[in-house]
XYZ file of C-alpha atoms in Angstrom:
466
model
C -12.946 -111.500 -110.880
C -13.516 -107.899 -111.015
C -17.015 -108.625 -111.994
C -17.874 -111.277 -109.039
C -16.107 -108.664 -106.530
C -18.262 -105.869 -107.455
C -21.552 -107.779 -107.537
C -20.429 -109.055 -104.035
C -19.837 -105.273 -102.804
C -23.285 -104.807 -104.791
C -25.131 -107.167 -102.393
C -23.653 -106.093 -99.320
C -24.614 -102.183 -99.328
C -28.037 -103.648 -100.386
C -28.277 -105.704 -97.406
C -26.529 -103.066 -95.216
C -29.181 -100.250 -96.677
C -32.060 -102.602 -95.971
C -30.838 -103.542 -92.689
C -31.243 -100.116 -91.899
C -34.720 -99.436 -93.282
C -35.902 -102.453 -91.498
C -34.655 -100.957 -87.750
C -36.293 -97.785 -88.471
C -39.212 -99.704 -89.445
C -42.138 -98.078 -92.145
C -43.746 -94.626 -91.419
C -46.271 -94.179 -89.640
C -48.970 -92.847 -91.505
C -49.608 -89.745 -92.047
C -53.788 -89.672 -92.199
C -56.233 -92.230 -93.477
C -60.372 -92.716 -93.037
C -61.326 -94.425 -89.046
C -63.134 -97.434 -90.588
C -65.515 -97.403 -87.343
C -66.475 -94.113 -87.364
C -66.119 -92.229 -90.349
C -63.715 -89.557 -89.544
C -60.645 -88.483 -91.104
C -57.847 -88.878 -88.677
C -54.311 -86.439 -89.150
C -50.979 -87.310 -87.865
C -49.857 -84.137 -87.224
C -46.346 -84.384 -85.755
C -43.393 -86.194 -86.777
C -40.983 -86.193 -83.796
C -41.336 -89.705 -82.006
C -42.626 -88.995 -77.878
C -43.847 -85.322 -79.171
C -46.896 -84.445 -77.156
C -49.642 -81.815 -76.765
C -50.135 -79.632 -73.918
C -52.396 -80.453 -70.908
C -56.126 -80.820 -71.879
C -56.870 -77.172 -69.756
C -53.444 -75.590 -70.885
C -53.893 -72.771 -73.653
C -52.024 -74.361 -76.528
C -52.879 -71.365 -79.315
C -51.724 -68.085 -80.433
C -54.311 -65.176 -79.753
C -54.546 -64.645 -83.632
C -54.993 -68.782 -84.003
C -52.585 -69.143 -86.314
C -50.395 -71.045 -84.206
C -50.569 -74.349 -81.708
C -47.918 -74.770 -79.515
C -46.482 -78.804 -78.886
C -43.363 -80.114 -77.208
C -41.182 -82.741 -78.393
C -37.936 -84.464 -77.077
C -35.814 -81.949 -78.530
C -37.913 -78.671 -76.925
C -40.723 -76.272 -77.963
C -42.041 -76.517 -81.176
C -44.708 -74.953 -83.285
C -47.745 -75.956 -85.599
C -49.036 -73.245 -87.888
C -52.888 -74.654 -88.905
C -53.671 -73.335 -91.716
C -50.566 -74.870 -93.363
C -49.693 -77.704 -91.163
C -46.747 -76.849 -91.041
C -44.174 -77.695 -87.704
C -41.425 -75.944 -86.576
C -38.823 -76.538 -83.557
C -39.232 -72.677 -81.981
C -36.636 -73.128 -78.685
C -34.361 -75.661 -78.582
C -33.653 -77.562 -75.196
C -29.844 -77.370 -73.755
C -27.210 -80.023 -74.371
C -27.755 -83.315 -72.296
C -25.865 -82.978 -69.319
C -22.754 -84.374 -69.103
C -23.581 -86.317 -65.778
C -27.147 -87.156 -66.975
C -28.925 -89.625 -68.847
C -30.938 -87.645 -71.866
C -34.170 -88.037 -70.373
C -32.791 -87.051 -67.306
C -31.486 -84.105 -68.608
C -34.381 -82.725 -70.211
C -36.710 -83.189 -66.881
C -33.765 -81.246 -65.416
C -32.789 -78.922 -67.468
C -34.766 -78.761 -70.112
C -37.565 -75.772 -71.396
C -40.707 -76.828 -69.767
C -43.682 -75.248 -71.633
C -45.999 -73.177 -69.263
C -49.167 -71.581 -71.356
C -49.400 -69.754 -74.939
C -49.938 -66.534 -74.188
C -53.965 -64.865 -74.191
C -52.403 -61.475 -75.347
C -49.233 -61.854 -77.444
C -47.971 -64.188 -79.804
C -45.984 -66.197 -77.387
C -44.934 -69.227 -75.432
C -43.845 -68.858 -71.558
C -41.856 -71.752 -70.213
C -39.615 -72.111 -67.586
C -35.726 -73.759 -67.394
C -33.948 -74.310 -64.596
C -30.528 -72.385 -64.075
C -27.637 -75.075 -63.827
C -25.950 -73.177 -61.898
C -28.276 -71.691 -59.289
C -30.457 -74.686 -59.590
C -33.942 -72.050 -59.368
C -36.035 -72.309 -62.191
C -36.155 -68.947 -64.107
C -39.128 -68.288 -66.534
C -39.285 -66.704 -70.039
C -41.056 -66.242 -73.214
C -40.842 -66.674 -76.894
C -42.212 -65.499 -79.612
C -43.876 -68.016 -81.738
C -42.768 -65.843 -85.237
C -39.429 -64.844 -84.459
C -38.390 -67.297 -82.180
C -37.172 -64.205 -79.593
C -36.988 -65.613 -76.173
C -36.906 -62.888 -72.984
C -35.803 -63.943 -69.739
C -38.784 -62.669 -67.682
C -37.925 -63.691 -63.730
C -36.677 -66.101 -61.597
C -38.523 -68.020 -59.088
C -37.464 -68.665 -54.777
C -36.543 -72.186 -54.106
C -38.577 -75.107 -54.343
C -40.833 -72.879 -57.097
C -42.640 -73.894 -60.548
C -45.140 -71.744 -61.921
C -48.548 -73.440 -64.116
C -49.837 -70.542 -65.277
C -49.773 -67.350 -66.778
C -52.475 -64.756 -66.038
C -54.848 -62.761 -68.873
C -53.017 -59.766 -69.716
C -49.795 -61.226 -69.193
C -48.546 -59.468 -65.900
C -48.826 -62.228 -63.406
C -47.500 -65.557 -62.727
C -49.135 -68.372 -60.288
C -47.233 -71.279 -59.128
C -46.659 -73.176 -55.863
C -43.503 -74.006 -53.558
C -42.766 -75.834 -50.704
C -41.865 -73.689 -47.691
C -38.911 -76.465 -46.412
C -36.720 -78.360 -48.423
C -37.816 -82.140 -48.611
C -35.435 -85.039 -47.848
C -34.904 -87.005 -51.184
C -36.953 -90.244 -49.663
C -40.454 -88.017 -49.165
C -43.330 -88.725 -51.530
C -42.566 -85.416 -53.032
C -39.178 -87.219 -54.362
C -40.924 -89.742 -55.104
C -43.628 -87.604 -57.937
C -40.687 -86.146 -59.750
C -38.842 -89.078 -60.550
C -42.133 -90.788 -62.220
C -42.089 -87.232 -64.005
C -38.719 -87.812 -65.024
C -39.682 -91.186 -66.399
C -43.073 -90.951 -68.177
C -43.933 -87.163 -68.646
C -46.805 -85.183 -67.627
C -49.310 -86.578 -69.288
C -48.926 -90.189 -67.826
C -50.662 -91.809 -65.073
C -47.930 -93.056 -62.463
C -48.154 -96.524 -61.720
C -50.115 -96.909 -58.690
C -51.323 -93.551 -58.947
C -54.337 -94.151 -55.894
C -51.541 -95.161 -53.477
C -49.255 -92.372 -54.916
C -52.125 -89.786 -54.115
C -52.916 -91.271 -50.576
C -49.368 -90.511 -50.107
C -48.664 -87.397 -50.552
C -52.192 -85.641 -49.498
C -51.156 -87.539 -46.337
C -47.605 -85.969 -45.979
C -49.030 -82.447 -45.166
C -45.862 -80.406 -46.740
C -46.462 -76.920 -46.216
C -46.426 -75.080 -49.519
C -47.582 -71.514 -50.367
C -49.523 -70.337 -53.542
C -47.884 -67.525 -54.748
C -47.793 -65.141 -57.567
C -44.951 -63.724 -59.461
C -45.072 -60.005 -61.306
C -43.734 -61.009 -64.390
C -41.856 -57.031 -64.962
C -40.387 -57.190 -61.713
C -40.092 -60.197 -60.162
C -41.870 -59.290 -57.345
C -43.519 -62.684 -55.432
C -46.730 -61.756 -53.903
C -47.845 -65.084 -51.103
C -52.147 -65.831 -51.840
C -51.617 -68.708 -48.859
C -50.189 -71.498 -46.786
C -51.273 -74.490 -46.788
C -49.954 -78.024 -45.350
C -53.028 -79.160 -48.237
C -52.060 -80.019 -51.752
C -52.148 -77.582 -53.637
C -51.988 -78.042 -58.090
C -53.899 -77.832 -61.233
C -53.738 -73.680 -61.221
C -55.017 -71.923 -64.224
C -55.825 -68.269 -64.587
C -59.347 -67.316 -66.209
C -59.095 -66.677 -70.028
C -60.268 -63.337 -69.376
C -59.699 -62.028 -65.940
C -56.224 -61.656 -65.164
C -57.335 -61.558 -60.885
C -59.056 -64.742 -61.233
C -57.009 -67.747 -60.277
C -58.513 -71.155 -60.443
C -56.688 -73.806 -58.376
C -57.583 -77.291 -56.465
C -57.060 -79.218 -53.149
C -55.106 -82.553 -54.514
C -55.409 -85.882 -53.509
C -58.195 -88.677 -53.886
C -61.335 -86.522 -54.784
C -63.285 -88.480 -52.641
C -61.405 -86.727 -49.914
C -60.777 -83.101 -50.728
C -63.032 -79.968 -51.915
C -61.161 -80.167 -55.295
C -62.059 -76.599 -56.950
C -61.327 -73.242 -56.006
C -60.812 -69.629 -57.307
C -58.895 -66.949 -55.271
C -58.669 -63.419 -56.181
C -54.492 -61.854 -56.930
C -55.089 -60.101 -54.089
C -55.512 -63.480 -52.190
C -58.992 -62.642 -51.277
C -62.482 -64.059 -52.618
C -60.757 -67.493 -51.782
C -64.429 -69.683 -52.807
C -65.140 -73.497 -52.505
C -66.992 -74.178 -56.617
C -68.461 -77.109 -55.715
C -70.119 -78.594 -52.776
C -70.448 -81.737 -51.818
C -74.117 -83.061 -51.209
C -73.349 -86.775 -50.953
C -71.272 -89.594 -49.915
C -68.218 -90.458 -52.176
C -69.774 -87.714 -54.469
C -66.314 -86.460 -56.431
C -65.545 -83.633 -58.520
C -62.486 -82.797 -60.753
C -60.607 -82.056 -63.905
C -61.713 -78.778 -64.085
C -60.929 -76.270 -67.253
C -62.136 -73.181 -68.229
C -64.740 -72.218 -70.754
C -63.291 -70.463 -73.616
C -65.179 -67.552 -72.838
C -64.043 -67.690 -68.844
C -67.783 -67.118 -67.622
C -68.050 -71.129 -66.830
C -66.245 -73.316 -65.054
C -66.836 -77.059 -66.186
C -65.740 -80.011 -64.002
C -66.082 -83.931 -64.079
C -68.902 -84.628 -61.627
C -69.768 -88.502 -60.307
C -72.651 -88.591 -58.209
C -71.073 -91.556 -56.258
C -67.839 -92.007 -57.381
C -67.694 -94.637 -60.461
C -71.661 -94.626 -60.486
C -73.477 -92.111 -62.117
C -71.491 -89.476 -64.592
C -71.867 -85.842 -65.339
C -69.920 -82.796 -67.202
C -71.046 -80.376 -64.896
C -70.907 -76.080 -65.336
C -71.139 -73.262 -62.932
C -71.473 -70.040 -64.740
C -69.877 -67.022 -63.060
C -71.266 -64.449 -64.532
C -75.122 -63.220 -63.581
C -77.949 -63.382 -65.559
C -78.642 -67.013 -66.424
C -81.101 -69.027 -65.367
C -79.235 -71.279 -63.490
C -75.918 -71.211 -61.682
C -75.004 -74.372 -62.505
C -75.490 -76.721 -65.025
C -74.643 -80.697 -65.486
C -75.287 -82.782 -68.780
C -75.827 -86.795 -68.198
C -73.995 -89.221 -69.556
C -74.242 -93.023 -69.684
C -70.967 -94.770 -68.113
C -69.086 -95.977 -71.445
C -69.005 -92.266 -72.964
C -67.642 -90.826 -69.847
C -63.781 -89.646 -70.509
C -60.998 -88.953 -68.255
C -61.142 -85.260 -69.811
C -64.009 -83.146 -71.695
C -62.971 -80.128 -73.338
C -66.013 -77.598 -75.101
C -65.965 -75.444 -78.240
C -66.213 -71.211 -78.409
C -69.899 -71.312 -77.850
C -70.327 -74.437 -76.030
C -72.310 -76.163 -78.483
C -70.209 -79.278 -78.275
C -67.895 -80.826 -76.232
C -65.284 -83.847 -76.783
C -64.050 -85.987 -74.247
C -60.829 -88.989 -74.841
C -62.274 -91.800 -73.682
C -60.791 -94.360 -70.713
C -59.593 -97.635 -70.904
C -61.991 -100.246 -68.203
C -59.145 -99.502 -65.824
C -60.458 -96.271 -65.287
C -62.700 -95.052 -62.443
C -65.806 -95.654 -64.796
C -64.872 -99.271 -65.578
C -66.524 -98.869 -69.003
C -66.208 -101.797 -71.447
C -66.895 -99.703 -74.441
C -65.338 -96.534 -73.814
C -61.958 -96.287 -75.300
C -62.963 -93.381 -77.952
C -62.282 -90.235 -78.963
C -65.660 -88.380 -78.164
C -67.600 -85.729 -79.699
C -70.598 -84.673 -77.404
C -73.947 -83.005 -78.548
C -75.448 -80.976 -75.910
C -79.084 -81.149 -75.627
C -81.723 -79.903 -72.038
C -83.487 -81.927 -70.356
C -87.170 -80.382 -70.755
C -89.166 -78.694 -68.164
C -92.579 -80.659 -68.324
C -94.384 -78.288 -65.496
C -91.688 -78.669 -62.635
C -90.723 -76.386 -59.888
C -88.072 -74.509 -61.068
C -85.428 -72.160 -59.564
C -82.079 -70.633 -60.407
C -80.270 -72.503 -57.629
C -81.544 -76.117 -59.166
C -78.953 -77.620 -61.404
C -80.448 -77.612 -64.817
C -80.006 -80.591 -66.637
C -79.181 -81.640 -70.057
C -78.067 -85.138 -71.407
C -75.057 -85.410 -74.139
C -75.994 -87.949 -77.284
C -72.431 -89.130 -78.150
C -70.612 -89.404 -81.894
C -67.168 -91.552 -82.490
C -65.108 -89.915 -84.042
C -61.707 -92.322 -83.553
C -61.396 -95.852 -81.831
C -58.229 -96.027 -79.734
C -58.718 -99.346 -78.713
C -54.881 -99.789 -79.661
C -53.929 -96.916 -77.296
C -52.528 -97.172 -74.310
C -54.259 -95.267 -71.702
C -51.754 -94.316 -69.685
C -50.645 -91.998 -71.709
C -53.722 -89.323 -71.499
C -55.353 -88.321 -75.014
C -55.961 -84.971 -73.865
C -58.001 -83.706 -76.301
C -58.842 -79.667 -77.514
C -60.924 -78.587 -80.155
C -58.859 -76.479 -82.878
C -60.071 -72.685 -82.790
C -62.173 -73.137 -85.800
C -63.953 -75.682 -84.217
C -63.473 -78.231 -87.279
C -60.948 -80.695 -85.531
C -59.965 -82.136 -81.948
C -56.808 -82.548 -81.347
C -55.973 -85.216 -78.752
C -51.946 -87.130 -77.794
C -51.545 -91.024 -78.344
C -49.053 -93.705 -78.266
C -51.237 -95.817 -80.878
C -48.110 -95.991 -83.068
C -45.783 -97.202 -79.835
C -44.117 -93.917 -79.522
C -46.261 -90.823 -79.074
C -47.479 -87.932 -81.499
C -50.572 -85.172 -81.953
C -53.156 -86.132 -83.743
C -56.267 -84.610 -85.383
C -59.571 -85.883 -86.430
C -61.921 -83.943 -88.608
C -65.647 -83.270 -87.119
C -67.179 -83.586 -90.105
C -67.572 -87.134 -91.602
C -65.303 -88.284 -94.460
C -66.683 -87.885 -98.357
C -67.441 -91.427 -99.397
C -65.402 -93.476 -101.412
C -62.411 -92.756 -99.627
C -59.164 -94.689 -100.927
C -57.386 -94.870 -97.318
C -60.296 -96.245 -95.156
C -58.665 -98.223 -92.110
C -59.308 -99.444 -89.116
C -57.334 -97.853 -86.673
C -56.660 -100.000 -84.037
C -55.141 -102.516 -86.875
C -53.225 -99.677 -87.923
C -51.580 -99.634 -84.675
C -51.087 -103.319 -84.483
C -49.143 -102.990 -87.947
C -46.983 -99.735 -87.300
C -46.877 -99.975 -83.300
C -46.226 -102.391 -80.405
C -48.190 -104.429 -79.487
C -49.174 -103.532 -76.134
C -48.439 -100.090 -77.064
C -45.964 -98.760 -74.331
C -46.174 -95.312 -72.839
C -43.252 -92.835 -72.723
């Protein structure tokens, strides 16, 4: 009897134990060979809905030892030599009131920038209590966090400046009634993230560049908390980012559908020097996701020649001396991307891809990109150093996210070696950071997949976005 019991109890915690190994489902995995292109692909996080910063957003330590990620549970840490992850500053305790997610839109640490000068994170939390949101840093060794200031009402800051004395961020001058458009953004924050695309994002935009809120772009001194107003503006004003090596140079746009703003600007700290970086020649001509150059002499933008027609990564160099102001390489429509991002010496770029939902409608173009750069040679022509110059990119795959969910934006960075881009996707169902070697796989690899059935075995299928 004893015997029949125990083989009984036997079977049960063997069906209990595999019960639970089939909810959690298998591992994802952790890297294998992209059958389509070649390329050696890394999972490099573990946390389920973790997520890499911003395609523009400075994600690395000044000594490159570290990239900074967030995750569910707060800020973490990857060191990339070793690979190694780390959860640096935890958020709060969910709200009692509050719904997890909720929570940590609330109340959570909300990474800013890695710091150009220390080894350090700045992120901002807003103050249960006072309900302002109240910036600090960390540092990305010790884990030492330093309350730095706290911002007026209605305030969030995007970006840190050079040396590390300024602050720029944008509020609204009046409070807005819970109904407004304004409302109506930071619930689908609170719901997807930052890196989504809202449902109906068009309409979304038409929206709220039509409810003319007045904000003002301000600046914050980071030792004493002394707010210094750049402008007001019933425009909308986002996407600020502080040159990589001029801590007075503040890049910023006019929001909305770009077919019907003059997207990118820099302003000077002092609030003067406010300049228009791109001017319109032509109808439904657009310009937009702007980022720096790693050496913060160019400014590079997404530039379609109409709108949805004819696609360019286009440069304006800041500094004097070349031999043309700006720049603009050609590509054909299914290797544009929704973001480009360029190496130390901007001898390649990368781009993410879009899915034919996207303003280029490609049918081919849901890749991780890398781009060669090559000119467009001068055969005799009239030449001058107001003419664009021109240059054409010859694209390489390096992973095929036809299982991704677009969404969700890749968002992709080269590593500060310049042997891997790093890039977010849901592939898997629930998000991580990847990495995907530039140089091609040795051959006779053991773990050569394709990845898109790689998702279909490990992920949803549609793979959702969080």
């Amino acid at each position: 009897m004893n015997i029949v019991r125990n083989f009984a109890l036997t079977c049960v915690l063997i069906l209990i134990v595999t019960g639970k190994l089939l909810a959690q489902g298998p591992e994802v995995p952790k890297t294998w060979v992209d059958k389509d292109t070649g390329h050696r692909v890394y999972r490099l996080t573990d946390e389920p809905n973790s997520s890499a910063f911003y395609f523009n957003v400075n994600a690395y330590s000044p000594d490159e030892r570290f990239m900074v990620y967030t995750a569910p549970d707060g800020i973490h840490t990857l060191e990339l030599a070793t690979r190694k992850t780390r959860l640096l500053v935890s958020n709060p305790p969910a709200a009692a009131n509050l719904d997890s997610k909720e929570s940590h839109f609330r109340y959570g640490n909300h990474a800013i920038v890695a710091g150009h000068k220390t080894d350090s994170i700045f992120f901002s939390r807003i103050d249960p209590t006072t309900h302002l949101a109240v910036l600090y840093k960390a540092d990305l060794t010790s884990g030492e966090t330093t309350k730095l200031a706290t911002l007026p009402p209605r305030a969030s800051v995007a970006t840190v400046n050079a040396d590390e004395t300024l602050a720029a961020g944008v509020y609204e001058e009046t409070s807005t009634p819970p109904d407004t458009v304004a409302e109506g953004q930071r619930r689908t924050a609170e719901q997807h993230g930052p890196l989504v695309q809202p449902e109906s994002k068009g309409a979304m935009m038409e929206r709220r560049l039509a409810a003319r809120i007045p904000v003002v772009l301000f600046t914050i001194d980071l030792q004493t908390g002394k707010v210094h107003e750049l402008l007001h503006s019933t425009d909308w004003i986002g996407h600020l980012l502080f040159s990589p090596i001029d801590p007075t140079l503040l890049m910023y746009c006019h929001e909305g559908p770009w077919q019907k703003v003059n997207r990118i600007w820099t302003i000077r700290t002092d609030g003067t020097q406010n300049r228009l970086m791109h001017q319109r020649t032509m109808l439904m001509e657009i310009a937009g996701h702007e980022f720096w150059g790693i050496d913060g002499e160019t400014i590079w933008y997404d530039w379609q020649i109409p709108k949805g027609e004819d696609f360019l990564l286009a440069g304006i160099h800041l500094k004097p001396g070349n031999d043309h102001e700006q720049v603009a390489y050609h590509m054909p429509r299914n290797d544009w991307s929704i973001h480009f991002n360029v190496n130390k010496d901007a001898s390649l770029f990368c781009g993410d891809g879009g899915d034919p939902g996207q303003v280029a409608r490609a049918t081919d173009g849901e890749w991780i990109e890398l781009f060669h750069p090559a000119w467009r040679k001068n055969d005799g022509g009239i030449d001058s150093p107001q003419f664009v110059q021109p240059g054409m990119f010859q694209a390489e795959h390096l992973v095929n996210m036809k299982h991704h969910n677009y969404r969700l934006e890749p968002n992709v960075r080269f590593t500060p070696d310049g042997k891997m881009v790093i890039f977010t996707s849901n592939m898997f169902g629930q998000s991580y950071v990847f990495g995907v070697d530039l140089e091609k796989a040795s051959p006779g690899a053991s773990d050569v997949y394709s990845t898109p059935d790689l998702g279909l075995r490990f992920g949803a299928n549609p793979p959702p976005t969080h």
